[in-house]
PDB file of C-alpha atoms (C1' of nucleotides) in Angstrom:
ATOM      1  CA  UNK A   1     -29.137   0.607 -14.151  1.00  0.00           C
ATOM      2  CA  UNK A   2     -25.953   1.440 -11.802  1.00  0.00           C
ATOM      3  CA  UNK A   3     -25.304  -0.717  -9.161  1.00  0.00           C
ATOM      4  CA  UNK A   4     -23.486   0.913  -6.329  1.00  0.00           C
ATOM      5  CA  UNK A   5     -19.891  -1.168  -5.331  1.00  0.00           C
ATOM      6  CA  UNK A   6     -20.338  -1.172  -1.849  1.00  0.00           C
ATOM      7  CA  UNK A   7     -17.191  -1.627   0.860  1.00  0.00           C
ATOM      8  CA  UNK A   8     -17.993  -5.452   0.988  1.00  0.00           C
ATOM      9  CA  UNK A   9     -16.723  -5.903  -2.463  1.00  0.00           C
ATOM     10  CA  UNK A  10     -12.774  -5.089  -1.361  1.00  0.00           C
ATOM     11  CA  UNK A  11     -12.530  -7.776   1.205  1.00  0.00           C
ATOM     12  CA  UNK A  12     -11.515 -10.599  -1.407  1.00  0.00           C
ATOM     13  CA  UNK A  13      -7.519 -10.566  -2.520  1.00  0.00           C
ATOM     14  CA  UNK A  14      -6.352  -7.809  -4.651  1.00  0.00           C
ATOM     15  CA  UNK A  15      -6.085 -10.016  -6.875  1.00  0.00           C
ATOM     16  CA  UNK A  16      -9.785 -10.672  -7.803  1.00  0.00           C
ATOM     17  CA  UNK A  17     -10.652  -7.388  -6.738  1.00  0.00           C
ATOM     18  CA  UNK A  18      -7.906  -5.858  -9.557  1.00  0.00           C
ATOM     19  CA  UNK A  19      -9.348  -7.299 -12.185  1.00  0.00           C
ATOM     20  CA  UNK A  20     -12.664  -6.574 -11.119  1.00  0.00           C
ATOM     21  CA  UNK A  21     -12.779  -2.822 -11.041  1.00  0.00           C
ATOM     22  CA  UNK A  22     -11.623  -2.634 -14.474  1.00  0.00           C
ATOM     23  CA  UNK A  23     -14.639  -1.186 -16.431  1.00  0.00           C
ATOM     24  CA  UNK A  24     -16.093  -0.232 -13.086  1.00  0.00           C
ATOM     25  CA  UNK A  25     -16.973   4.024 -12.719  1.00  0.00           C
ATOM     26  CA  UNK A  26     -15.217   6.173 -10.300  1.00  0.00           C
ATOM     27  CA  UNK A  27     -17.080   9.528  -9.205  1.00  0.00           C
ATOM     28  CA  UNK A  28     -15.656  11.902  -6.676  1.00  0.00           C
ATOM     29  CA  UNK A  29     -17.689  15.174  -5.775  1.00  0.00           C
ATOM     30  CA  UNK A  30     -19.411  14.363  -9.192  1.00  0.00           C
ATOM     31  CA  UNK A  31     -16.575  13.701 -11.743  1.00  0.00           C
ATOM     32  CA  UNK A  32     -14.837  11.027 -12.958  1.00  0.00           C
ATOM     33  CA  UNK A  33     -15.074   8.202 -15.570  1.00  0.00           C
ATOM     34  CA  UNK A  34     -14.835   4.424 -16.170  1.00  0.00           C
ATOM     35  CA  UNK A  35     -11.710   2.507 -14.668  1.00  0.00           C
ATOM     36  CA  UNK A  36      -9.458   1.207 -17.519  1.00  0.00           C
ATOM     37  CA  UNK A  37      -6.262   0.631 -15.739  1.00  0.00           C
ATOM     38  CA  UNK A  38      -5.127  -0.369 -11.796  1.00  0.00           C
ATOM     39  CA  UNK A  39      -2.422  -2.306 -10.118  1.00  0.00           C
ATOM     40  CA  UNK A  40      -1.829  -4.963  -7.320  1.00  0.00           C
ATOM     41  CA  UNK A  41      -0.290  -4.198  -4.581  1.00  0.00           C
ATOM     42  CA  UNK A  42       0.197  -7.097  -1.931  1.00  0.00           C
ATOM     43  CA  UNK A  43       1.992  -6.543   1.827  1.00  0.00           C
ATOM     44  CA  UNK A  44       4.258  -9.424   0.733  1.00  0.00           C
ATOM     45  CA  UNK A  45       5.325  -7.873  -2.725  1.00  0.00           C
ATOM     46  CA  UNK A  46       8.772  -5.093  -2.123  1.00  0.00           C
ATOM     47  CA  UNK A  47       7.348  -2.937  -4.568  1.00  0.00           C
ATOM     48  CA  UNK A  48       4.430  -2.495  -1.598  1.00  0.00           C
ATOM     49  CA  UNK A  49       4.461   0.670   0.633  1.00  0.00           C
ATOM     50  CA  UNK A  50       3.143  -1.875   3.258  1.00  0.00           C
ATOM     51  CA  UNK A  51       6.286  -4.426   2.894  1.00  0.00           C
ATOM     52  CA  UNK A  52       8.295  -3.383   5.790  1.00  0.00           C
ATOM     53  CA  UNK A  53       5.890  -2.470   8.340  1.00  0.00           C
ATOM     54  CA  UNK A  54       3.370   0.152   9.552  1.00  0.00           C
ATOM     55  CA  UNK A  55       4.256   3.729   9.389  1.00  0.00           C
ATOM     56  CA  UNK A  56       2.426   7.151   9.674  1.00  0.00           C
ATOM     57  CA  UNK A  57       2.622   7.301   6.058  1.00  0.00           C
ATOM     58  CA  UNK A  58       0.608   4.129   5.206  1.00  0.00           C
ATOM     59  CA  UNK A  59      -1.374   3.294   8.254  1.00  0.00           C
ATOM     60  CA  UNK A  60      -4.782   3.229   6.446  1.00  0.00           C
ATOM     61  CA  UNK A  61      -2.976   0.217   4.115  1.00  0.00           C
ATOM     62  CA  UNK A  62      -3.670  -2.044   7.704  1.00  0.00           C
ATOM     63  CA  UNK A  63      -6.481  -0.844   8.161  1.00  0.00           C
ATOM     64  CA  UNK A  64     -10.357  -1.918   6.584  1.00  0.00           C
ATOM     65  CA  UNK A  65     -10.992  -2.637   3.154  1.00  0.00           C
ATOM     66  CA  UNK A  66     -12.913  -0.194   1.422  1.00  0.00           C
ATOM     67  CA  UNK A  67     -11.351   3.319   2.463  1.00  0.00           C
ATOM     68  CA  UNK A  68      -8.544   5.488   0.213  1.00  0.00           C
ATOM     69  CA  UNK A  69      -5.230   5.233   0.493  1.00  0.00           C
ATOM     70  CA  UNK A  70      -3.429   8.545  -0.731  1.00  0.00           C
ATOM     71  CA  UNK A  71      -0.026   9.320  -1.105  1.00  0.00           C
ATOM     72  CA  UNK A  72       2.215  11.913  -2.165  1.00  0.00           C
ATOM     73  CA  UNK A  73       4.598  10.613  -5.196  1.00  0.00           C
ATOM     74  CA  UNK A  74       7.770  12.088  -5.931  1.00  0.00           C
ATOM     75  CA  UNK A  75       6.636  15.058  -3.540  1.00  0.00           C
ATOM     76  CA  UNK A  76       4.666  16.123  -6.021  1.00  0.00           C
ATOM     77  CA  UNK A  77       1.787  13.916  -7.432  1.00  0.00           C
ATOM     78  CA  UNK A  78      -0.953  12.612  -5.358  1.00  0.00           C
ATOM     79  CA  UNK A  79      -1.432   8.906  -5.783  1.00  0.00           C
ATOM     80  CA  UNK A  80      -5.033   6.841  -5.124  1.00  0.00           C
ATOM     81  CA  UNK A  81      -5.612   3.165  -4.118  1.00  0.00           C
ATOM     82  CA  UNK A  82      -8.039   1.163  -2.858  1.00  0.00           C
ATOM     83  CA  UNK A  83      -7.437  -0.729   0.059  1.00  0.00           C
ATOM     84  CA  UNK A  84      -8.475  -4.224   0.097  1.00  0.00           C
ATOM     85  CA  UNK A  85      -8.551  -8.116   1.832  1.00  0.00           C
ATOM     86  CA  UNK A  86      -9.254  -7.979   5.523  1.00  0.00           C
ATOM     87  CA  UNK A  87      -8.184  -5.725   8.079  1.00  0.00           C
ATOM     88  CA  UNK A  88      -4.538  -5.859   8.935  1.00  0.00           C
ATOM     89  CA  UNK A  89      -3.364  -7.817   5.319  1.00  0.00           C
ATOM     90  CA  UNK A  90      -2.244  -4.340   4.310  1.00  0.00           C
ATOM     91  CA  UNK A  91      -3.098  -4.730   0.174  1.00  0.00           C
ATOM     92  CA  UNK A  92      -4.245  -1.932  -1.996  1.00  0.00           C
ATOM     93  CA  UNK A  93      -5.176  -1.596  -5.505  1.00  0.00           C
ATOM     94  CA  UNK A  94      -3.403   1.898  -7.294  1.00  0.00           C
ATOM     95  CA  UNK A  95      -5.882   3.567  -9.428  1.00  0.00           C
ATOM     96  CA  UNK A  96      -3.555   4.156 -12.775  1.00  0.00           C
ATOM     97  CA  UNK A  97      -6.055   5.784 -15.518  1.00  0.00           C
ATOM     98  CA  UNK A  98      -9.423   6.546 -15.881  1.00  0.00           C
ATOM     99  CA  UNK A  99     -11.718   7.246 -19.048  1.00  0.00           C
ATOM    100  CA  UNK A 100     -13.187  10.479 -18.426  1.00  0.00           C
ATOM    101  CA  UNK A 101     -17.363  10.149 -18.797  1.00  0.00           C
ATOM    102  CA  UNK A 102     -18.472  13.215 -15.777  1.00  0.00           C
ATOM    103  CA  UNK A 103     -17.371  16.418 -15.081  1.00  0.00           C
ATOM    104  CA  UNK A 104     -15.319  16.498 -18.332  1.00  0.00           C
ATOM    105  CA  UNK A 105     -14.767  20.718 -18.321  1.00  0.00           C
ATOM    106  CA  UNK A 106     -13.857  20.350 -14.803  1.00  0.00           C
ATOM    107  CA  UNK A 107     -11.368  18.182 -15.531  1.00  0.00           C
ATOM    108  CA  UNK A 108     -10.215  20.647 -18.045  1.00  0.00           C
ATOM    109  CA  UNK A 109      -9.765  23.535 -16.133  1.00  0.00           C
ATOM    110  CA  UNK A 110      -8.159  21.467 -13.628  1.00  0.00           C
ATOM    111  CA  UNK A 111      -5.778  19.713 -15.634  1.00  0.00           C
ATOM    112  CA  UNK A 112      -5.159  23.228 -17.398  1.00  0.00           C
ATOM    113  CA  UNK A 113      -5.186  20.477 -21.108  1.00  0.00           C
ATOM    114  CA  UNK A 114      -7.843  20.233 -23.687  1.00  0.00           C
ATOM    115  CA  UNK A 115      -7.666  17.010 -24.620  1.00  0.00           C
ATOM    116  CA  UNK A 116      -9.502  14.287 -23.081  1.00  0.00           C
ATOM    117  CA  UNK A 117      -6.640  11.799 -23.497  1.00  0.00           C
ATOM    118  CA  UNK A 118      -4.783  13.226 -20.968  1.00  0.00           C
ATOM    119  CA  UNK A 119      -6.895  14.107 -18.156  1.00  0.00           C
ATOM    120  CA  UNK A 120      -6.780  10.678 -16.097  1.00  0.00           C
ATOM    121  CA  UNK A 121      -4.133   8.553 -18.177  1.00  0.00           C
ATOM    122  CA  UNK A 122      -1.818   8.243 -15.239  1.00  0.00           C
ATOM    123  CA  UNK A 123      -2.379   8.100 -11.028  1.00  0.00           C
ATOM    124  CA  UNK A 124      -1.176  12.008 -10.889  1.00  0.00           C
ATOM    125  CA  UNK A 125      -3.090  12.962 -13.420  1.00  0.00           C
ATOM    126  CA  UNK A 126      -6.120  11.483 -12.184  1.00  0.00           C
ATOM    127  CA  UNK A 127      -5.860  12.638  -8.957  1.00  0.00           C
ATOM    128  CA  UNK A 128      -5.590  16.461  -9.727  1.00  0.00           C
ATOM    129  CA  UNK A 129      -8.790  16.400 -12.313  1.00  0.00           C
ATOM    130  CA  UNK A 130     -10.425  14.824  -9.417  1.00  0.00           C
ATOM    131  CA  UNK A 131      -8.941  16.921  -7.047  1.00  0.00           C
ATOM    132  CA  UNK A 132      -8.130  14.110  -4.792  1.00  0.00           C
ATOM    133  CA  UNK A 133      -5.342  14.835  -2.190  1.00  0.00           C
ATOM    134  CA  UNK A 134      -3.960  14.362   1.001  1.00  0.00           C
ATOM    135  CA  UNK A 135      -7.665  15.358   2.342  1.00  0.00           C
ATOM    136  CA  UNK A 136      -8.597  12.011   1.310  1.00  0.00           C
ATOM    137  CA  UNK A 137      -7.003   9.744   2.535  1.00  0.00           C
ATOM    138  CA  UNK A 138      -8.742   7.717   5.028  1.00  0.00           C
ATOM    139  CA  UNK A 139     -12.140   8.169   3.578  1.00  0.00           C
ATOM    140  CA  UNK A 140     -14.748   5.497   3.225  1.00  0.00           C
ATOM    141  CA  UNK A 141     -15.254   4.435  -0.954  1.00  0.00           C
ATOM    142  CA  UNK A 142     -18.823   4.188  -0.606  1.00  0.00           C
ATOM    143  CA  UNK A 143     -19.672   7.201   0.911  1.00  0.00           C
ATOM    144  CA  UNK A 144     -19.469  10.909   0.077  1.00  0.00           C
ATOM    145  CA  UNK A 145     -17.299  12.362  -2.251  1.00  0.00           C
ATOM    146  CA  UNK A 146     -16.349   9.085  -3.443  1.00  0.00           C
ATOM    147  CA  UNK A 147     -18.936   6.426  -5.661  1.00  0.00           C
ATOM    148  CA  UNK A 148     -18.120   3.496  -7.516  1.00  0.00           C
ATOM    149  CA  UNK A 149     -20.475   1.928  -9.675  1.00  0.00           C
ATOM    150  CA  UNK A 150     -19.956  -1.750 -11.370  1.00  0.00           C
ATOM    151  CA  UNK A 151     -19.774  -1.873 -14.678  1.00  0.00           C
ATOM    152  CA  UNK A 152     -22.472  -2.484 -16.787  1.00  0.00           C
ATOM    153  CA  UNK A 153     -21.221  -4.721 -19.049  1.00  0.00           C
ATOM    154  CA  UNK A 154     -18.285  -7.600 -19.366  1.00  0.00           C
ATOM    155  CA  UNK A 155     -14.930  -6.469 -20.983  1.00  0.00           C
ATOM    156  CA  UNK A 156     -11.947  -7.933 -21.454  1.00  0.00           C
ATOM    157  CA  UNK A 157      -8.629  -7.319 -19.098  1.00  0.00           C
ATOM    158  CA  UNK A 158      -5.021  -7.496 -20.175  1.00  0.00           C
ATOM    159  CA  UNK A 159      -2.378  -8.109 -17.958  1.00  0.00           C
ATOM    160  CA  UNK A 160       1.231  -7.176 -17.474  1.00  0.00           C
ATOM    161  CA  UNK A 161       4.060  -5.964 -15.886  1.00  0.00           C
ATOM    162  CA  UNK A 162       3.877  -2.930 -13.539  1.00  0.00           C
ATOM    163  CA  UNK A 163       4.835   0.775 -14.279  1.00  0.00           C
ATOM    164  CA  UNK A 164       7.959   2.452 -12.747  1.00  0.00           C
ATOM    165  CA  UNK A 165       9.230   0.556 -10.201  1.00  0.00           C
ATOM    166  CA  UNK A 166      12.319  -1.469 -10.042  1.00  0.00           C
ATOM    167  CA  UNK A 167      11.503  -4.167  -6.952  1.00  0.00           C
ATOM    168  CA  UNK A 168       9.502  -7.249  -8.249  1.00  0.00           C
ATOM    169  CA  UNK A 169       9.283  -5.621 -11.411  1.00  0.00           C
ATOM    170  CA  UNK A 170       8.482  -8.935 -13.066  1.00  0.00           C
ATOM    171  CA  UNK A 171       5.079  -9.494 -11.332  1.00  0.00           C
ATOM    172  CA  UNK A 172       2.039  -8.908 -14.126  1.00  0.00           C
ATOM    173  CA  UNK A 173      -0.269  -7.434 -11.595  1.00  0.00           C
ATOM    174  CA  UNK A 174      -1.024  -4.535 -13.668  1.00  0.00           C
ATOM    175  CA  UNK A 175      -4.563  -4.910 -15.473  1.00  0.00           C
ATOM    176  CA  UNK A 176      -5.915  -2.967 -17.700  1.00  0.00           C
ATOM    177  CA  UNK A 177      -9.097  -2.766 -20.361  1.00  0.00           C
ATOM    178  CA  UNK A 178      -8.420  -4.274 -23.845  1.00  0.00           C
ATOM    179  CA  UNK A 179      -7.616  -1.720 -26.429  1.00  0.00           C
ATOM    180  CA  UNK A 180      -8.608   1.370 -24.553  1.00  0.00           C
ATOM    181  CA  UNK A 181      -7.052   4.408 -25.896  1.00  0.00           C
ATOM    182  CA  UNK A 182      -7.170   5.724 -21.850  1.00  0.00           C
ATOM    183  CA  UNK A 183      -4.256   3.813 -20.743  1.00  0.00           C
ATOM    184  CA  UNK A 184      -1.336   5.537 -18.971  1.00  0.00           C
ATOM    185  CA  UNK A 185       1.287   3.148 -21.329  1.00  0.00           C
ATOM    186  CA  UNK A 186       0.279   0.565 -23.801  1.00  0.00           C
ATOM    187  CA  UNK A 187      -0.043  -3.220 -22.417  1.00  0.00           C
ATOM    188  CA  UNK A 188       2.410  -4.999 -24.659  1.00  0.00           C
ATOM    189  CA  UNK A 189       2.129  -8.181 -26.576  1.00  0.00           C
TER     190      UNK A 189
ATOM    191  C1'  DT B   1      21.225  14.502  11.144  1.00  0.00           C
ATOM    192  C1'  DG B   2      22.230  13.644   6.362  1.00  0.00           C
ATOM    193  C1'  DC B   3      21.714  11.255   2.150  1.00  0.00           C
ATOM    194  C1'  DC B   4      19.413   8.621  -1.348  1.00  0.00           C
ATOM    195  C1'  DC B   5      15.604   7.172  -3.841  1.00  0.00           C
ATOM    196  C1'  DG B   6      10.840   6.688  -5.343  1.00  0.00           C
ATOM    197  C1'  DA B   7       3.764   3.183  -7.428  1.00  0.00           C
ATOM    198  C1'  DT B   8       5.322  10.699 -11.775  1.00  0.00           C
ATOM    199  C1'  DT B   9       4.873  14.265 -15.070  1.00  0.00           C
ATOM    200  C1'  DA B  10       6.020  17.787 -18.400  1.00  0.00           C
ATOM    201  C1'  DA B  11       9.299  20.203 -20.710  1.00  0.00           C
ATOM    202  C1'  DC B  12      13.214  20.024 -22.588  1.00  0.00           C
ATOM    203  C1'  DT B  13      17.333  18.241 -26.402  1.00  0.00           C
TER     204       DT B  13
ATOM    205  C1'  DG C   1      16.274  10.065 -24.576  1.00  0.00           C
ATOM    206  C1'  DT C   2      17.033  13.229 -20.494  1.00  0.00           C
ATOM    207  C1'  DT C   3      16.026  16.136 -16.582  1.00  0.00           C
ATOM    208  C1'  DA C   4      14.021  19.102 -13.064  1.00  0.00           C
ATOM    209  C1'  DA C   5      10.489  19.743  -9.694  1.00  0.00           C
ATOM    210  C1'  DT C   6      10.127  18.515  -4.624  1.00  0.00           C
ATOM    211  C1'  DC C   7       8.769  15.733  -0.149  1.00  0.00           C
ATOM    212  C1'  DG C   8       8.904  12.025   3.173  1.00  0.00           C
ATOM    213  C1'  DG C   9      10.401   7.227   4.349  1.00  0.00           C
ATOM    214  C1'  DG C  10      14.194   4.358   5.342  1.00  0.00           C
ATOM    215  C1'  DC C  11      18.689   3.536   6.465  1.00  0.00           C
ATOM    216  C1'  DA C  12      23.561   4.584   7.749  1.00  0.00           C
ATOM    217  C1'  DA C  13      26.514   7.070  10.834  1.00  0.00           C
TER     218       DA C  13
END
DNA sequence: TGCCCGATTAACT
DNA sequence: GTTAATCGGGCAA
């Protein structure tokens, strides 16, 4: 049986709330798959959008937990987090990979690749076979297009270092699902 | 106003 | 291993 994550379940620190989603599902307008990969993002950390201060871009970051954070990477790629802890701590959780389980020939078409390796194993990639763009950022997680569902079952969660950046690079706060073959790199040793 | 760089990806050599 | 694609934030002048 599913059990719906409702917005509640973002107002801890990113760092439980990290961890947590990993193995959780992520549906939005009907497809998407099981979370396998994410990263910590904290308003004290450099590396954070929210580290010097509110701006147009990344006003939702101060905002509630529980609503989308997009953002446009490298004026190209859409990026999706979560944000999380209460209002005004400006802390989000990036959505990194995802193994595909709904709306798999969707994704295809989308993604314009066959195989099912590569049609969430990265935040860009993710967000075009969901389709997610500017449109939603803002949006509430637990309502319409977007559901999360906790997983159904324990799993085990690597950590390490986060993925292209070069402040605070040394901070493990990337998690990820032992041994998936999903992930955007491989967590190493 | 202008310049540099980035939470990326795919297509090169 | 390297590079182009391409946009907005942040900072210097």
């Amino acid at each position: 049986m599913l059990k719906r994550i409702r917005r509640s379940f973002f107002s801890r620190s990113v760092h439980e709330v990290a961890p947590d989603l990993i193995g959780a599902t992520l549906i939005v307008a009907g497809v998407g798959g099981r979370i396998v990969e994410v990263e910590a993002y904290h308003h004290t950390d450099p590396a954070a959008h929210s580290f010097r201060g509110e701006t147009a871009r990344n006003a939702v970051m101060f905002g509630p937990p529980g609503y989308a954070y997009v953002y446009r990477s490298y004026g190209i790629h859409w990026c999706l987090n979560f944000v999380c802890e209460p209002k005004g701590s400006a802390s989000a959780v990036l959505i990194r990979a995802l193994e595909p389980t709904a709306g798999i020939e969707a994704m295809r078409r989308r993604r314009g690749v066959a195989d099912q390796r590569l049609l969430c194993s990265g935040p860009g990639r993710l967000c075009e076979a969901l389709r997610i763009t500017g449109a939603h950022n803002g949006l509430a997680l637990d309502r319409p297009p977007f559901a999360i569902f906790a997983g159904e079952e324990a799993v085990e969660v690597v950590a390490g270092p986060r993925i292209g950046i070069s402040k605070a690079a040394d901070l493990p706060w990337r998690y990820g699902l032992k041994g998936s073959r999903f992930l955007s790199k491989p967590f190493v040793q």
